[in-house]
Short mmCIF file of C-alpha atoms in Angstrom, two decimals:
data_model
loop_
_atom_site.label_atom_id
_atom_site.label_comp_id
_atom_site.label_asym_id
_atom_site.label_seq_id
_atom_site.Cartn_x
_atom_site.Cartn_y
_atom_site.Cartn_z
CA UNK C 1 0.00 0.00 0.00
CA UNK C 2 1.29 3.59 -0.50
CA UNK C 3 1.05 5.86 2.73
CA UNK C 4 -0.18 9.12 2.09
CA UNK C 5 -0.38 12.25 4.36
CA UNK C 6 -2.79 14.76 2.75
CA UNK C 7 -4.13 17.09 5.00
CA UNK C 8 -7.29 19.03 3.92
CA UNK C 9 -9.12 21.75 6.41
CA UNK C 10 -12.74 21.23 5.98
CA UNK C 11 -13.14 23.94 8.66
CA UNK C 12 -11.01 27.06 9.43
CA UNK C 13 -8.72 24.85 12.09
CA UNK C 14 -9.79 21.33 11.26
CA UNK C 15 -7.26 19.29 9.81
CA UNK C 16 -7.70 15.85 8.46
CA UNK C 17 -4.94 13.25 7.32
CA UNK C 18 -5.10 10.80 5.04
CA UNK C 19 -2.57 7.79 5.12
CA UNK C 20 -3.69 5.00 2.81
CA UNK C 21 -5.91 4.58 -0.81
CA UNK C 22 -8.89 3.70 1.12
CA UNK C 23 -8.96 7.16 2.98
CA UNK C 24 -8.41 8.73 -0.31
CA UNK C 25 -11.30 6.59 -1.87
CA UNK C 26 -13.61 7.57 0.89
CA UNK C 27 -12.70 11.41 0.87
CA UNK C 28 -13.16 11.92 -2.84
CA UNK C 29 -16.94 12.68 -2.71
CA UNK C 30 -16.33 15.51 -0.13
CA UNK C 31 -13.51 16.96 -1.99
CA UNK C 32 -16.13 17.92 -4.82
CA UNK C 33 -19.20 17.88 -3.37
CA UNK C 34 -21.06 15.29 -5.11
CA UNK C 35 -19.88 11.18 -6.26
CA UNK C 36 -17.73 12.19 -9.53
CA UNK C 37 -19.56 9.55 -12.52
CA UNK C 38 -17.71 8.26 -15.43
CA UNK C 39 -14.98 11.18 -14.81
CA UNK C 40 -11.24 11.60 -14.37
CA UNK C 41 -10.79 13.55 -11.22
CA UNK C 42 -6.93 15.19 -10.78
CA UNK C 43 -6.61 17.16 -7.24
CA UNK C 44 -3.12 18.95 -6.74
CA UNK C 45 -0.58 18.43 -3.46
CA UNK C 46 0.92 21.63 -2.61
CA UNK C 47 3.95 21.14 0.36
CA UNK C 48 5.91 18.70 2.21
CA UNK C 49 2.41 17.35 3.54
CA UNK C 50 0.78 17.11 0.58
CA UNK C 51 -2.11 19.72 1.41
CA UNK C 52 -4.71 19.74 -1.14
CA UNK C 53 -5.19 22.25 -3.99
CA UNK C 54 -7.08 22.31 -6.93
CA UNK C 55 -8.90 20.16 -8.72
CA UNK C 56 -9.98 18.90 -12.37
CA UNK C 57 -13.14 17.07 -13.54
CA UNK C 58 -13.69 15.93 -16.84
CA UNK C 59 -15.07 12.81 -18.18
CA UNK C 60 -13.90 9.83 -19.56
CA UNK C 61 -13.20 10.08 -23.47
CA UNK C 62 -15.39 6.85 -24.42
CA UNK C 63 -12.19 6.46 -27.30
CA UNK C 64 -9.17 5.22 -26.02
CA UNK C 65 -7.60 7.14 -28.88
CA UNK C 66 -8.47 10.24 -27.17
CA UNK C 67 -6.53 9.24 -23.81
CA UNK C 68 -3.11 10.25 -24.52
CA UNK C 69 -3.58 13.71 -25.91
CA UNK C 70 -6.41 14.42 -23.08
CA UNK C 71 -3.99 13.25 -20.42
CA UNK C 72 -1.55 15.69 -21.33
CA UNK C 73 -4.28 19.06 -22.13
CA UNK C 74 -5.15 17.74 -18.22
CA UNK C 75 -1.83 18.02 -17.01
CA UNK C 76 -1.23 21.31 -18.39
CA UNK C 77 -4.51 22.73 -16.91
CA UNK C 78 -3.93 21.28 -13.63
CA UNK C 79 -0.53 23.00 -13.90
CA UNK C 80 -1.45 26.27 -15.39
CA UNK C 81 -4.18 26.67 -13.04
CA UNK C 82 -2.39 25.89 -9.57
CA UNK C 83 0.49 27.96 -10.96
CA UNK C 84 -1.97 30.84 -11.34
CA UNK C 85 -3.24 30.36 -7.88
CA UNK C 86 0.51 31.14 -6.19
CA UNK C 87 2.44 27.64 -6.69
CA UNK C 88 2.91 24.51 -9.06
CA UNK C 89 1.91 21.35 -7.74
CA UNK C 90 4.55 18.67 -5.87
CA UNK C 91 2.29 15.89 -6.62
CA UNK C 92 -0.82 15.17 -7.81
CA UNK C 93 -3.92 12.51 -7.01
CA UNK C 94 -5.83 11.08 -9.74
CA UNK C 95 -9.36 8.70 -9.58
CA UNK C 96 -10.98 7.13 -12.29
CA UNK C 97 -14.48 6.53 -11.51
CA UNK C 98 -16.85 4.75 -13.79
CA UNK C 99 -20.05 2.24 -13.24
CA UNK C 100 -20.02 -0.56 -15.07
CA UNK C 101 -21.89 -1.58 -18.03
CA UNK C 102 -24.87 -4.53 -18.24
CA UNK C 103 -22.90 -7.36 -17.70
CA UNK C 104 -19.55 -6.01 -17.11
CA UNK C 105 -17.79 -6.01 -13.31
CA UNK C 106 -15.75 -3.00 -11.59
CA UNK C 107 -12.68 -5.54 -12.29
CA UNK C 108 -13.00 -5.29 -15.90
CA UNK C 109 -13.52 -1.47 -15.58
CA UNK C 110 -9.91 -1.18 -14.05
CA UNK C 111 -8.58 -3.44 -16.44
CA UNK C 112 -9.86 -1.48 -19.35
CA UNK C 113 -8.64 2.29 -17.95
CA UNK C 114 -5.08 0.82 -16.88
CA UNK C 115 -4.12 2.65 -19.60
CA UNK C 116 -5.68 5.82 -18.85
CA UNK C 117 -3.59 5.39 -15.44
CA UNK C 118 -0.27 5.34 -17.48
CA UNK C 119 -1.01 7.79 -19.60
CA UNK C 120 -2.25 10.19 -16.70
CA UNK C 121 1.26 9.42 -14.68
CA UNK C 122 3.63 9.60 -18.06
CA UNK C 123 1.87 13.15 -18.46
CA UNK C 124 2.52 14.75 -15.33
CA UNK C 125 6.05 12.92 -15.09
CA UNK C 126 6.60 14.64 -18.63
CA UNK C 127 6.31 17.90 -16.24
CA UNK C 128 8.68 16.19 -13.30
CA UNK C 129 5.82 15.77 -11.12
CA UNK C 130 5.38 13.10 -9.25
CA UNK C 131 1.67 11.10 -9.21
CA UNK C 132 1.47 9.74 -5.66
CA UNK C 133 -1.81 7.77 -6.54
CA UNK C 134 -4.38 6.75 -8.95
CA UNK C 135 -7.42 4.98 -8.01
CA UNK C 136 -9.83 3.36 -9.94
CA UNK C 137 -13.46 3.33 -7.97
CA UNK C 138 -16.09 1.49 -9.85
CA UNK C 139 -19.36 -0.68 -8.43
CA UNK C 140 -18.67 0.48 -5.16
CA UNK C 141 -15.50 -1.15 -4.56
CA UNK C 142 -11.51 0.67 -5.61
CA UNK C 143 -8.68 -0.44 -6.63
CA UNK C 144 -4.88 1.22 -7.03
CA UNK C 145 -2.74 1.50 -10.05
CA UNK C 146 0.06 2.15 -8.39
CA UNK C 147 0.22 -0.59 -5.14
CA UNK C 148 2.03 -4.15 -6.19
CA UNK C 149 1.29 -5.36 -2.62
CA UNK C 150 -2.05 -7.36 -2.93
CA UNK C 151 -2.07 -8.52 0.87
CA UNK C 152 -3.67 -4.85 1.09
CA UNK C 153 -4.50 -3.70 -2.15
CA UNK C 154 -6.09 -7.44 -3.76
CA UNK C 155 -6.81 -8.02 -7.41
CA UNK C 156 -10.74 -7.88 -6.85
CA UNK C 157 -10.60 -4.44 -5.16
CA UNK C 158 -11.75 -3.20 -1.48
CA UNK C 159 -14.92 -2.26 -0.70
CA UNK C 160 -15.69 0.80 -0.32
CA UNK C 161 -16.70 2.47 3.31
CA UNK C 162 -20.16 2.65 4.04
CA UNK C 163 -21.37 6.12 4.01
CA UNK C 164 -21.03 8.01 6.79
CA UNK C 165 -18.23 6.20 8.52
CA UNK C 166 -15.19 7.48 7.27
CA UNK C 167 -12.96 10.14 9.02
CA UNK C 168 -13.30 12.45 6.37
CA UNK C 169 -17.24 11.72 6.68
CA UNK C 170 -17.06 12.66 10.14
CA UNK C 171 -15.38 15.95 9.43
CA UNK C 172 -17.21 17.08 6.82
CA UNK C 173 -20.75 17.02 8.87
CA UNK C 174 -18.57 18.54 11.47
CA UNK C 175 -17.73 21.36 8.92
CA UNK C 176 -21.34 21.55 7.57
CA UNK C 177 -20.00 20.16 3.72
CA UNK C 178 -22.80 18.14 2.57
CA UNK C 179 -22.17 15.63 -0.67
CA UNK C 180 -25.34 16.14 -2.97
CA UNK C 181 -25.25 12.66 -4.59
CA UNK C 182 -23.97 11.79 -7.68
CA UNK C 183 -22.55 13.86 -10.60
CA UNK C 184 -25.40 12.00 -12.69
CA UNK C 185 -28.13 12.62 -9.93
CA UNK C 186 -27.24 16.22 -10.44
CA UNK C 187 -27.09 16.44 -13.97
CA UNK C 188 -30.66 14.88 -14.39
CA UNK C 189 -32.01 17.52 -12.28
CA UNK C 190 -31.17 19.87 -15.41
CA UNK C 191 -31.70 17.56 -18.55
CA UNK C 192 -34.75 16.96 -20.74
CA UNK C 193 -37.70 15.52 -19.49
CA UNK C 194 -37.18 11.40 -20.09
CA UNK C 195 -39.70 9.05 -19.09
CA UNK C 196 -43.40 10.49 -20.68
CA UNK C 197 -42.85 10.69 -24.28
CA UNK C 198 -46.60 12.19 -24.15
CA UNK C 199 -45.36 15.01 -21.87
CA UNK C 200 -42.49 15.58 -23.87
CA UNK C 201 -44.43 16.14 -26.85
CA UNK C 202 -46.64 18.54 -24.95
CA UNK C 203 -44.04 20.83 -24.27
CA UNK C 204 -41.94 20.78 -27.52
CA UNK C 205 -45.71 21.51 -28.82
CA UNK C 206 -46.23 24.37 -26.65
CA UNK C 207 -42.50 25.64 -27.43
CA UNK C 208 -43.24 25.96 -31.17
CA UNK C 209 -46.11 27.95 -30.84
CA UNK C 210 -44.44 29.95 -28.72
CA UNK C 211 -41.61 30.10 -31.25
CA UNK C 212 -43.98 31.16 -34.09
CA UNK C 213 -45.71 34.12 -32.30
CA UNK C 214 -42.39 35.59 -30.31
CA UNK C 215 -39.40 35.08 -32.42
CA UNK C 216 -40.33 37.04 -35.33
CA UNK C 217 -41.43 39.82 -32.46
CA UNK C 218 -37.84 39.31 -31.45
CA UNK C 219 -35.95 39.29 -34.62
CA UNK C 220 -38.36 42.55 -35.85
CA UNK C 221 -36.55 44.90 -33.47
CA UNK C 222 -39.94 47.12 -32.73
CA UNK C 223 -41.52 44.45 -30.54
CA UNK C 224 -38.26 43.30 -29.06
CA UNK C 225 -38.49 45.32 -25.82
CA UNK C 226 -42.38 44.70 -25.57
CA UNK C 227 -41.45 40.59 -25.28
CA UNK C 228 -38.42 41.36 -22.72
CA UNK C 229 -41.03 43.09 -20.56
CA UNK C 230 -43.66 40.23 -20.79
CA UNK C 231 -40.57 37.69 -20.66
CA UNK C 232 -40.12 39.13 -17.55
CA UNK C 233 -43.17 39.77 -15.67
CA UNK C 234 -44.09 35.84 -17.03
CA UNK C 235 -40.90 34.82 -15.17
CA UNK C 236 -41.92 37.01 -11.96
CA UNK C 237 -44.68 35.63 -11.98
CA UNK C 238 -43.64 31.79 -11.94
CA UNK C 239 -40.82 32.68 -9.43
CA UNK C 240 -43.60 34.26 -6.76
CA UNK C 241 -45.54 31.21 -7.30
CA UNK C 242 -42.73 29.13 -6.44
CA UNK C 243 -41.79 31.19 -3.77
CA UNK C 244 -44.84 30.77 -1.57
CA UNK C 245 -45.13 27.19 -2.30
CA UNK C 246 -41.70 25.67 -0.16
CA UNK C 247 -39.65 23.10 -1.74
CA UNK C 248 -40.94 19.49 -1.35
CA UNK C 249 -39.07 16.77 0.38
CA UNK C 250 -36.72 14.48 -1.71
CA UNK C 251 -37.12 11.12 -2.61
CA UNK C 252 -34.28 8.98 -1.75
CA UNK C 253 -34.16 5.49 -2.76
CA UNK C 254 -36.41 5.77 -6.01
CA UNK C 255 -34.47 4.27 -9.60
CA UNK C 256 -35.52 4.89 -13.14
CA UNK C 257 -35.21 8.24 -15.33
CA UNK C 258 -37.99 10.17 -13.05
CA UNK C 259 -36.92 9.15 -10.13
CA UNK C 260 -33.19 9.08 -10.23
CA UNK C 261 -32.67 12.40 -8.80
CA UNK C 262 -32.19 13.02 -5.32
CA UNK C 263 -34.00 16.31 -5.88
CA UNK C 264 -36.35 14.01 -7.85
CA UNK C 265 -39.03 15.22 -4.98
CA UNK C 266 -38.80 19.30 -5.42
CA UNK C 267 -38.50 18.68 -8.96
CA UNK C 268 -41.60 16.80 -9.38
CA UNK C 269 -43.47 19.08 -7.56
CA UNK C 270 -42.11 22.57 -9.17
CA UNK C 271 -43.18 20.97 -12.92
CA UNK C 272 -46.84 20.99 -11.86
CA UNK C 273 -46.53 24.62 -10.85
CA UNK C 274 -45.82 25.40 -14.00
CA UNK C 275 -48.20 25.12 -17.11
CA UNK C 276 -46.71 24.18 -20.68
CA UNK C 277 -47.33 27.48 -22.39
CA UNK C 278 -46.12 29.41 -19.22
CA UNK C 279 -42.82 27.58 -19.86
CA UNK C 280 -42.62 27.95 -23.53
CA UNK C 281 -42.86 31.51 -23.05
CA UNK C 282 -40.49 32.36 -20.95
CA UNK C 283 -37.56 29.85 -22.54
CA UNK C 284 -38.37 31.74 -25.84
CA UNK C 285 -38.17 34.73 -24.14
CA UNK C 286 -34.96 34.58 -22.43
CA UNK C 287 -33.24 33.58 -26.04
CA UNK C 288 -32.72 37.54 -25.63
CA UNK C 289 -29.30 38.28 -24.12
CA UNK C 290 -31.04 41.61 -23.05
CA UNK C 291 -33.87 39.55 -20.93
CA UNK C 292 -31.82 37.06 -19.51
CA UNK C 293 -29.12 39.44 -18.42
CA UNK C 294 -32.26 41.29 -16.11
CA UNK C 295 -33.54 38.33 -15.34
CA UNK C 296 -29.74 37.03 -13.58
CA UNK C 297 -30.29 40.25 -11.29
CA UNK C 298 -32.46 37.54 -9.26
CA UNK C 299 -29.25 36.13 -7.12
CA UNK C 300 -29.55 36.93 -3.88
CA UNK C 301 -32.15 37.18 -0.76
CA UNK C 302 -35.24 35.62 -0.85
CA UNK C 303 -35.20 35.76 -4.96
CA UNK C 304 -32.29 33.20 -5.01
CA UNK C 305 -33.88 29.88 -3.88
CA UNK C 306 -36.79 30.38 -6.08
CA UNK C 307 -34.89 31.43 -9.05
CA UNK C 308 -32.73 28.38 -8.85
CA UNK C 309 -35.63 26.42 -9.12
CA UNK C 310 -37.33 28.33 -11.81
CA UNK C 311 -33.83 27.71 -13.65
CA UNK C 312 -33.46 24.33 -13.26
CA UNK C 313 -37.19 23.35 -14.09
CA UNK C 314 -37.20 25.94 -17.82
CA UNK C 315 -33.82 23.35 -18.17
CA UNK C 316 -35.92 20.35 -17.90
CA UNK C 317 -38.75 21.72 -20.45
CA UNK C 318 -36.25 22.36 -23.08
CA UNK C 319 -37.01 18.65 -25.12
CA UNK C 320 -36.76 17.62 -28.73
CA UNK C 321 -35.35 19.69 -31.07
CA UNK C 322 -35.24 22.76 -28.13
CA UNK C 323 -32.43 21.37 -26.09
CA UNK C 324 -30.10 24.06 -26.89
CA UNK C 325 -32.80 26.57 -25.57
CA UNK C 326 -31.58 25.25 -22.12
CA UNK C 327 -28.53 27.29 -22.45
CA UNK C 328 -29.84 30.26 -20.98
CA UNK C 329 -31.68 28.77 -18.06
CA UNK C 330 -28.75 26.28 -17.21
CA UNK C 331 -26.45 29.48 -17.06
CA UNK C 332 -28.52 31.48 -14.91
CA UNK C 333 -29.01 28.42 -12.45
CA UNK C 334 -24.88 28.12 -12.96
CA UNK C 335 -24.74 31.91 -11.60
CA UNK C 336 -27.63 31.42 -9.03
CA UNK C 337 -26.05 29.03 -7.40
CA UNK C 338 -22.55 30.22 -7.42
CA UNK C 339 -24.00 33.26 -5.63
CA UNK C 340 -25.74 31.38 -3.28
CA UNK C 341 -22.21 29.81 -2.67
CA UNK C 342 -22.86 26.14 -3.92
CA UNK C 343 -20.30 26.23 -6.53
CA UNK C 344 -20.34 22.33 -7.27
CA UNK C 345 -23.71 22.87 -8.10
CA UNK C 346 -22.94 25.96 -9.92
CA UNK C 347 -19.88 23.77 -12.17
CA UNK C 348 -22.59 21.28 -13.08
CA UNK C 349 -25.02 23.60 -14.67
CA UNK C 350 -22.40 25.56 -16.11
CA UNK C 351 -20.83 22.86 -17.55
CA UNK C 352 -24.19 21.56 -19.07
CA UNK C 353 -24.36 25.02 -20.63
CA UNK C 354 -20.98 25.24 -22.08
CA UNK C 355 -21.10 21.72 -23.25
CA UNK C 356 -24.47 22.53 -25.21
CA UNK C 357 -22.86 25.91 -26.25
CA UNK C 358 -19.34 26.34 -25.88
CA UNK C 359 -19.11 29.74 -27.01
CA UNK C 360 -21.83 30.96 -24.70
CA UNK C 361 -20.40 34.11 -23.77
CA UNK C 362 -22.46 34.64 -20.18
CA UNK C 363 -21.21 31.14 -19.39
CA UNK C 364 -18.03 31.25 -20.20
CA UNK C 365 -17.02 34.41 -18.17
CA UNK C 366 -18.92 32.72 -15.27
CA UNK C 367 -17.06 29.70 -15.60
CA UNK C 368 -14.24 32.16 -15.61
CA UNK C 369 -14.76 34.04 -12.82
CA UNK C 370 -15.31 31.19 -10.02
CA UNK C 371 -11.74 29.28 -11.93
CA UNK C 372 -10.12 32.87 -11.11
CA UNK C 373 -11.31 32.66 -7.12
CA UNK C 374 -13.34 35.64 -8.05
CA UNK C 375 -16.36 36.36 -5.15
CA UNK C 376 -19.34 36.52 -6.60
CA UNK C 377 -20.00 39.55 -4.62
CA UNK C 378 -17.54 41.60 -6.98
CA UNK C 379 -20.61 40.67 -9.79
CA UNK C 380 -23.62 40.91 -7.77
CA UNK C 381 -22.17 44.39 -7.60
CA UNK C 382 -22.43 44.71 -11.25
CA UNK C 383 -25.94 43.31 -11.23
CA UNK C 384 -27.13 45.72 -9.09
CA UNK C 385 -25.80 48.43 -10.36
CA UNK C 386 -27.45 47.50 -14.03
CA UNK C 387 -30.72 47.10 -11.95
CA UNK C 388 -30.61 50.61 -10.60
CA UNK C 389 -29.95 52.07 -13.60
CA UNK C 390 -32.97 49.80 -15.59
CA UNK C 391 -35.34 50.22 -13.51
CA UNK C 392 -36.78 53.70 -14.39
CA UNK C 393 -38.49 54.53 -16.46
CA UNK C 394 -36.04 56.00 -18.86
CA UNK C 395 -36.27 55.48 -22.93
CA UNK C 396 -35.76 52.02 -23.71
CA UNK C 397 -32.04 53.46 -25.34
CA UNK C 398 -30.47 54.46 -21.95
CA UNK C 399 -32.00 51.26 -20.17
CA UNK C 400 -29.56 48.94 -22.89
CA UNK C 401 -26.89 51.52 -22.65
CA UNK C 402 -27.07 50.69 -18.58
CA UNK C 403 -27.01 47.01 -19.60
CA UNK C 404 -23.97 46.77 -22.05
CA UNK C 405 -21.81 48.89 -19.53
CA UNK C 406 -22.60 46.69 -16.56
CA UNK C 407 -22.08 43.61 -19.04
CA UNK C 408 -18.35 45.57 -20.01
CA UNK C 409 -18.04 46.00 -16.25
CA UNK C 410 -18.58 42.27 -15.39
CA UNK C 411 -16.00 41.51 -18.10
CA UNK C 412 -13.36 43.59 -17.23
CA UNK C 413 -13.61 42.68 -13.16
CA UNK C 414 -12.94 38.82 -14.84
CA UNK C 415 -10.41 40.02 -17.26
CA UNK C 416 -8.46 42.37 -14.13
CA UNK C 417 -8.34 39.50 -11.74
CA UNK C 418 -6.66 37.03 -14.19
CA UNK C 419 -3.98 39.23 -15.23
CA UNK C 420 -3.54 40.41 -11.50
CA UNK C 421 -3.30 36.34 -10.89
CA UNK C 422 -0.84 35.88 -13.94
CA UNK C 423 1.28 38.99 -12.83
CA UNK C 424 1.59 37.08 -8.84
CA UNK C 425 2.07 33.92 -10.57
CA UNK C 426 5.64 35.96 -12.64
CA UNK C 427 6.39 37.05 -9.20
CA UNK C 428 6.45 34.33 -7.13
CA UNK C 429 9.57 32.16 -6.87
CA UNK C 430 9.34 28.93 -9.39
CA UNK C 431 10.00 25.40 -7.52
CA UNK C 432 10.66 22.56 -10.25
CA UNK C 433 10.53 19.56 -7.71
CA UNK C 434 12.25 15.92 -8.94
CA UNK C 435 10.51 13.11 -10.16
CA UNK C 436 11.55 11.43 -6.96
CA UNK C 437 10.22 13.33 -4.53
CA UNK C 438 7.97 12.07 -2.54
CA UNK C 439 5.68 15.32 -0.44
CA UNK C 440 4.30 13.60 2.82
CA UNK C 441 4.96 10.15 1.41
CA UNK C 442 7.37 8.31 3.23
CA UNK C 443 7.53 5.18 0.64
CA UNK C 444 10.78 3.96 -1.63
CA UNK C 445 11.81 6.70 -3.72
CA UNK C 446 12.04 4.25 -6.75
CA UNK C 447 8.05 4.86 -6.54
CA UNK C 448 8.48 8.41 -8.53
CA UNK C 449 5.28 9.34 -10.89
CA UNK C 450 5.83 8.06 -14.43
CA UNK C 451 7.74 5.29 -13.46
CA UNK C 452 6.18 2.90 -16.00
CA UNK C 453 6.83 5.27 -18.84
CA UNK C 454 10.14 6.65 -20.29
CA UNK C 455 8.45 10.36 -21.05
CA UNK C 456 7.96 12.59 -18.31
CA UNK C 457 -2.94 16.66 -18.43
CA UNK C 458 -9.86 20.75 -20.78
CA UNK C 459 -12.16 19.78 -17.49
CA UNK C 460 -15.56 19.86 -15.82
CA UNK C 461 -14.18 22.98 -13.92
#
């Protein structure tokens, strides 16, 4: 077994250390905030006891042919990114976590992504830094790529702890981190509708009417600012209604497409608030950049929680041929949330977005901003300012002119932090440490990173 000794701080004083695979196994879900599904997780080791830093998400390239270049674009993120946060990694942490197919086991799993392992240690060794680890965790059991010894690490993997049990379990309730489920449980609270093709069908319905009568309005430039207004008061509307009627309970326990979720419960409940056409509209609607960009000043107080679910349920409606429709609401729900400080939530949504659109401008400077360490505070700021200044009732000229410059303003906070960031990362002293070092791993030094290759890793982040 390799001994590890990675402290992380859940809590301002708390410190936790982790000294074998299975404590690393068991702390991954409270590292990100939900189970990571079908993904390659990398988290950075910053120190001589391998503290934690940051960490990459992405998931598994279903090509093998796709391994080797993505293991290297992953390794230079990973780099690039801790480098811009004040130092370069000394090691680095990698899982591979993927279910299973019909038929297939968790041992045929780690057989098959052995060599995504390699690949993953021969690219950060290419950058003389050392992988301590790499776990595979599939069907609820894990196994290591990088421990010989099978009197502790055997051939048909170790279970994993039961929930709750672990150390790091312990610590995190202590710290008030809560693990929302699975990365798929959480995505399925934002995809289409699947399950009632007959519902389905009466929703893409009731988006192409809504299409036919508000795009052209839209496109025609005279009636644009007439269907923002409606857009919005539609939107007000739904988000009052949802406000006086509290979130229902979750159901835990439930399988299948409609019941999958863990929010399954709220979810249910907030699509039978709100009717088909009351839907349509408002998804059409916010296909303005000018509506949606009022509508995101909804972040904060007793706006937020109902927003978020107004968000996430215009996601779900967005079927058929409207699925990229859901860029909009999945973005807002991305920013509600990071403002509401759930940012694993927030990296989900966003990362539906961007993977829907990936040159969704709103998104992207989002996505930005919480990679940069920005608060969100610095662009609530900007929101509120643009809500000040659209809220009179001022010709319809000075109310845009108010938006672009708080958009310009939201941009150029993003744009000053990363080249304040960059200029700190110049400044600061450069380590390079050797392949065989070892940070808070007393094992052989023959056991450098990349050892099985001669040669020396973008993400869900």
């Amino acid at each position: 077994m390799n001994k590890h000794s990675e402290p992380t701080r859940p809590a301002d004083e708390q410190q936790v250390t982790l000294r074998s695979p299975a404590e690393l196994a068991d702390a991954l879900p409270f590292l990100m905030g939900f189970h990571p599904s079908d993904s390659i997780v990398l988290v950075a080791l910053h120190g001589d006891e391998g503290r934690f830093g940051g960490r990459l998400r992405l998931g598994i390239p279903r090509s093998p042919r796709e391994w080797a270049p993505v293991s290297e674009q992953l390794a230079a993120c990973l780099v690039e990114g801790s480098e811009r946060r004040g130092s370069r990694p000394d090691g680095i942490v990698a899982f591979l976590c993927q279910d299973p197919e019909d038929g297939a086991t968790g041992r045929r799993v780690r057989d098959r992504l052995h060599p995504l392992a390699q690949l993953i240690r021969t690219g950060f060794g290419s950058l003389d830094i050392p992988v301590h680890e790499v776990l595979c965790i599939s069907d609820g059991r894990f196994w290591s790529y990088c421990c010989p010894d099978t009197r502790c690490c055997p051939a048909e993997g170790t279970p994993l702890a039961l929930p709750g049990t672990s150390v790091m379990a312990a610590a995190s309730t202590y710290a008030g981190i809560q693990v929302r489920g699975s990365l798929r449980e959480m995505e399925a609270r934002l995809e289409p509708w699947r399950g009632s093709a007959g519902r389905a069908a009466k929703q893409e319905q009731a988006l192409d009417e809504a299409a036919g009568a508000l795009v052209p309005m839209i496109l025609g430039g005279g009636s644009r600012e007439e269907v923002g207004a409606s857009t919005l008061r539609e939107a007000r509307g739904l988000l009052d209604r949802l406000a006086r009627t509290p979130p229902a309970p979750p159901r835990r326990g439930e399988s299948g497409p409609a019941g999958e979720s863990m929010g399954d419960g709220t979810d249910t409940a907030d699509d039978r608030l709100i009717a088909d056409d009351e839907a349509a509209a408002v998804i059409i609607g916010l296909q303005d950049r000018e509506t949606r960009d009022r509508a995101a000043q909804w972040m904060e107080g007793p706006d937020a929680e109902p927003a978020l679910r107004l968000w996430r349920a215009l996601a779900r409606r967005c079927v058929g041929s409207y699925a990229e429709h859901a860029v909009a609401p999945l973005t807002l729900a991305g920013w509600v949330a990071w403002s509401c400080g759930d940012e694993p939530a927030a990296r989900v949504a966003l990362g539906l977005a961007l993977r829907l659109d990936p040159a969704y401008t709103f998104a992207q400077l989002l996505h930005q901003a919480f990679n940069e360490g920005l608060d969100p505070e610095t662009l609530r700021r900007c929101m509120r300012a643009e809500r000040i200044a659209t809220a009179g009732p001022g010709p319809r000229r000075a109310r845009q002119s108010a938006t672009k410059q708080a958009r310009k303003t939201m941009k150029r906070v993003v744009k000053k932090a990363t080249i304040k960031k960059a200029a700190m990362k110049k400044e600061a002293p450069r380590t390079v440490p050797s392949p065989r070092s070892r940070p808070g791993a007393p094992a052989a030094p023959g056991r450098a990173a990349g050892r099985g290759g001669q040669r020396g890793t973008k993400s869900g982040r």
